[in-house]
Every structure is written in structure tokens, then in C-alpha cells.
Short mmCIF file of C-alpha atoms in Angstrom, two decimals:
data_model
loop_
_atom_site.label_atom_id
_atom_site.label_comp_id
_atom_site.label_asym_id
_atom_site.label_seq_id
_atom_site.Cartn_x
_atom_site.Cartn_y
_atom_site.Cartn_z
CA MET M 1 -163.10 154.86 -113.56
CA GLN M 2 -160.80 152.31 -114.62
CA GLU M 3 -159.79 149.64 -112.44
CA ASP M 4 -156.17 149.72 -111.00
CA PRO M 5 -154.25 146.86 -109.94
CA LEU M 6 -151.99 148.89 -108.09
CA PHE M 7 -154.82 150.55 -106.12
CA GLU M 8 -156.16 147.21 -105.06
CA GLN M 9 -152.95 145.92 -104.24
CA PHE M 10 -152.68 148.89 -101.92
CA VAL M 11 -156.10 148.21 -100.52
CA ALA M 12 -155.45 144.49 -99.84
CA GLU M 13 -152.31 145.33 -97.79
CA ARG M 14 -153.02 148.09 -96.31
CA VAL M 15 -156.93 147.84 -95.24
CA ASP M 16 -156.40 145.83 -91.96
CA GLY M 17 -154.01 148.64 -90.72
CA LEU M 18 -156.53 151.38 -91.49
CA LEU M 19 -159.41 149.49 -89.82
CA ARG M 20 -157.14 149.35 -86.37
CA TYR M 21 -156.50 153.11 -87.14
CA GLY M 22 -159.88 153.85 -87.18
CA TYR M 23 -160.90 152.14 -84.24
CA VAL M 24 -158.40 153.57 -81.83
CA LEU M 25 -159.69 156.87 -83.55
CA THR M 26 -163.41 156.15 -83.42
CA GLY M 27 -163.98 153.29 -80.51
CA ASN M 28 -166.47 151.76 -82.97
CA PRO M 29 -165.57 149.22 -85.35
CA HIS M 30 -168.75 150.16 -87.24
CA ASP M 31 -167.38 154.29 -87.55
CA ALA M 32 -164.01 152.82 -88.67
CA ALA M 33 -165.03 150.72 -91.48
CA ASP M 34 -167.19 153.94 -92.54
CA LEU M 35 -164.09 155.94 -92.21
CA VAL M 36 -161.83 153.57 -94.05
CA GLN M 37 -164.42 153.44 -96.64
CA GLU M 38 -164.54 156.94 -97.14
CA ALA M 39 -160.80 157.97 -96.97
CA LEU M 40 -160.31 155.22 -99.82
CA VAL M 41 -163.07 156.25 -102.03
CA ARG M 42 -161.21 159.68 -101.73
CA LEU M 43 -158.40 158.36 -102.10
CA ARG M 44 -159.50 156.54 -105.42
CA GLY M 45 -160.64 160.28 -106.52
CA SER M 46 -157.20 161.17 -105.79
CA TRP M 47 -155.39 158.07 -106.87
CA SER M 48 -152.49 159.05 -110.08
CA ARG M 49 -151.83 162.77 -107.87
CA VAL M 50 -151.23 161.03 -104.52
CA ARG M 51 -149.23 157.80 -105.84
CA ARG M 52 -146.93 160.28 -107.75
CA LYS M 53 -146.15 161.92 -104.50
CA ASN M 54 -145.40 158.33 -102.42
CA ALA M 55 -147.98 159.92 -99.80
CA LEU M 56 -150.38 156.88 -99.98
CA ASP M 57 -150.49 156.20 -96.07
CA GLY M 58 -150.25 159.68 -94.82
CA TYR M 59 -153.13 160.66 -97.70
CA VAL M 60 -155.31 158.00 -95.87
CA ARG M 61 -154.50 158.64 -92.21
CA THR M 62 -155.09 162.04 -92.52
CA THR M 63 -158.21 162.12 -94.41
CA MET M 64 -159.43 159.59 -91.77
CA THR M 65 -158.36 161.83 -89.25
CA ARG M 66 -159.83 164.98 -90.76
CA LEU M 67 -163.41 163.20 -91.28
CA HIS M 68 -163.31 161.91 -87.81
CA ILE M 69 -162.74 165.35 -86.75
CA ASN M 70 -165.16 166.75 -88.89
CA SER M 71 -168.00 164.16 -87.83
CA TRP M 72 -167.83 165.30 -84.12
CA ARG M 73 -167.67 168.63 -84.81
CA VAL M 74 -170.92 168.18 -86.61
CA ARG M 75 -172.46 165.81 -83.68
CA ARG M 76 -171.07 167.74 -81.34
CA ARG M 77 -171.01 165.98 -78.31
CA GLU M 78 -173.95 163.35 -79.19
CA HIS M 79 -172.60 159.98 -79.01
CA ILE M 80 -175.02 157.63 -81.43
CA THR M 81 -175.20 153.88 -80.44
CA ALA M 82 -177.12 151.10 -81.73
CA THR M 83 -177.29 149.45 -78.31
CA PRO M 84 -177.85 150.89 -74.98
CA PRO M 85 -175.29 152.56 -72.78
CA ASP M 86 -175.48 149.98 -70.24
CA SER M 87 -173.98 147.57 -71.95
CA THR M 88 -170.34 146.96 -73.62
CA PHE M 89 -168.61 146.45 -77.11
CA GLU M 90 -166.87 143.06 -76.77
CA ASP M 91 -165.62 142.51 -79.84
CA ALA M 92 -162.57 144.98 -79.75
CA PRO M 93 -159.08 144.67 -81.41
CA TYR M 94 -157.57 145.62 -78.06
CA GLU M 95 -160.08 143.74 -76.02
CA GLY M 96 -159.04 143.55 -72.13
CA SER M 97 -156.07 145.95 -72.71
CA GLY M 98 -158.59 148.99 -71.22
CA LEU M 99 -156.95 150.99 -73.76
CA TRP M 100 -160.26 152.00 -75.58
CA GLU M 101 -161.74 152.43 -72.00
CA VAL M 102 -158.96 154.73 -71.02
CA LEU M 103 -159.03 157.00 -74.10
CA SER M 104 -162.53 157.20 -74.23
CA LYS M 105 -162.84 159.35 -70.95
CA LEU M 106 -160.59 162.23 -72.82
CA PRO M 107 -162.33 164.87 -74.99
CA ARG M 108 -161.84 163.81 -78.98
CA ARG M 109 -158.96 166.27 -79.60
CA GLN M 110 -157.48 165.41 -76.48
CA ARG M 111 -157.58 161.59 -77.74
CA ALA M 112 -157.18 162.18 -81.59
CA VAL M 113 -153.38 164.12 -80.61
CA LEU M 114 -152.41 161.33 -78.33
CA VAL M 115 -153.45 158.74 -81.16
CA LEU M 116 -151.67 160.68 -83.23
CA ARG M 117 -148.25 160.88 -81.30
CA TYR M 118 -148.56 157.35 -79.83
CA TYR M 119 -150.23 155.22 -82.21
CA GLU M 120 -149.10 156.72 -85.83
CA GLN M 121 -145.99 158.42 -83.88
CA LEU M 122 -146.19 161.49 -85.63
CA THR M 123 -143.78 164.80 -84.79
CA ASP M 124 -146.09 167.94 -83.22
CA ALA M 125 -145.90 169.19 -86.32
CA GLU M 126 -147.37 166.62 -88.40
CA ILE M 127 -150.38 166.35 -85.85
CA ALA M 128 -150.51 170.03 -86.30
CA ASP M 129 -150.90 169.76 -90.01
CA VAL M 130 -153.26 167.17 -89.76
CA LEU M 131 -155.38 168.07 -87.22
CA GLY M 132 -155.42 171.82 -88.59
CA VAL M 133 -153.97 173.79 -85.64
CA SER M 134 -150.87 175.07 -84.22
CA ARG M 135 -147.99 173.09 -83.00
CA GLY M 136 -148.91 174.57 -79.55
CA THR M 137 -152.39 173.87 -79.19
CA VAL M 138 -151.20 170.11 -80.20
CA ARG M 139 -148.64 169.96 -76.85
CA SER M 140 -151.19 171.84 -75.08
CA GLN M 141 -154.05 169.02 -75.75
CA ALA M 142 -151.26 166.38 -75.13
CA SER M 143 -150.42 167.69 -72.15
CA ARG M 144 -153.85 168.02 -70.78
CA ALA M 145 -154.71 164.61 -72.08
CA LEU M 146 -151.30 163.03 -69.91
CA ASP M 147 -152.27 165.18 -66.69
CA LYS M 148 -156.06 163.80 -67.13
CA LEU M 149 -154.50 160.09 -67.37
CA ARG M 150 -152.11 160.91 -64.66
CA GLY M 151 -154.95 161.80 -62.50
CA ASP M 152 -156.77 158.78 -63.22
CA LEU M 153 -153.77 156.61 -62.76
CA PRO M 154 -155.24 154.50 -59.86
CA GLY M 155 -158.57 153.71 -61.26
CA ILE M 156 -156.85 152.94 -65.05
CA VAL M 157 -154.33 150.56 -62.72
CA GLU M 158 -157.34 148.77 -61.03
CA ASN M 159 -159.73 148.44 -64.32
CA MET M 160 -156.60 146.60 -66.12
CA GLY M 161 -155.92 144.25 -63.36
CA TYR M 162 -152.38 145.54 -62.20
CA VAL M 163 -151.81 144.66 -58.49
CA THR M 164 -150.67 148.22 -57.14
#
């Protein structure tokens, strides 16, 4: 393939945001980097088509979300890690906020719905399109996730260091 300065410019401008988005989806910086890399490889293969539609950000984020969902469909509940489960990852972009700790307690689909709704600010229809589900499923998954978070609110507040 020929080098395209517009593609290189797009990658340079967006890579940090894409890595943050990947981290919010996966909770692991290495998996986030893999998602970004694979999504950018796929974007490069479709560059001329996607660029004409002015849908670059949406294409990459949708690709990342679908790759993430496909990976956990394959692995199911298996959580592969390089460190023993009794230690925590400290070099997180949201370190100290408790964001990942709270989100990690949710099932993956519920987590993906909340990330797409509140982090990416997508509508229910857009989320349904990204995840390949109905809008009703998006609403029910969001409702269940928020109910779970509300039920865990005392523990969340305590873990985040707020005084009640």
C-alpha cells in the first residue's frame, strides 16, 4: 500500500483518545493498544472508502467495540492476565477515580453500553448499531447496569474516598 499522509495525520491526532477509549472498554492498557492497532489496520484497508464518507472516528470506535465484543464472546468468562489476581494495575489513566473498579463489576455488555452512552455519548440507536442488538436491549442493559451501580453505591462511595 502507498503511504498516505492524511492517514498518518489522522492516527497522530487521534491515537491518544483511541487508547483511552480502548482502556475504558477493556480495563487493560495492553488490550486497549491491541484494539487500537487492529482497528487502525482495518481502517487503513478501508481508508479510501471510509474517508469519502467522513466517518473516520465512528468507523474506528465501532471497529474497536466490535473487536472487543468478539474477543469476549470467544473467551467467554476467561480473564487472561500476566499478573496474579491478588495484585492491581496501577498505571491507569483513571487511577484513583475508581472508574474502572466500578465498571469492572458489570457484565461486559452492560459495561459496553454504559461506556458508549456516557463516555462516547452515543444515542440508543447508535449503540444498538455498534453492538448489533435492538434498541430495547440497549435500554434494558443500561437499566440493569445502572440498577447494579445504584445497589453498590455505598461501597463505591467508600472506595472512592467520599465521606457520606
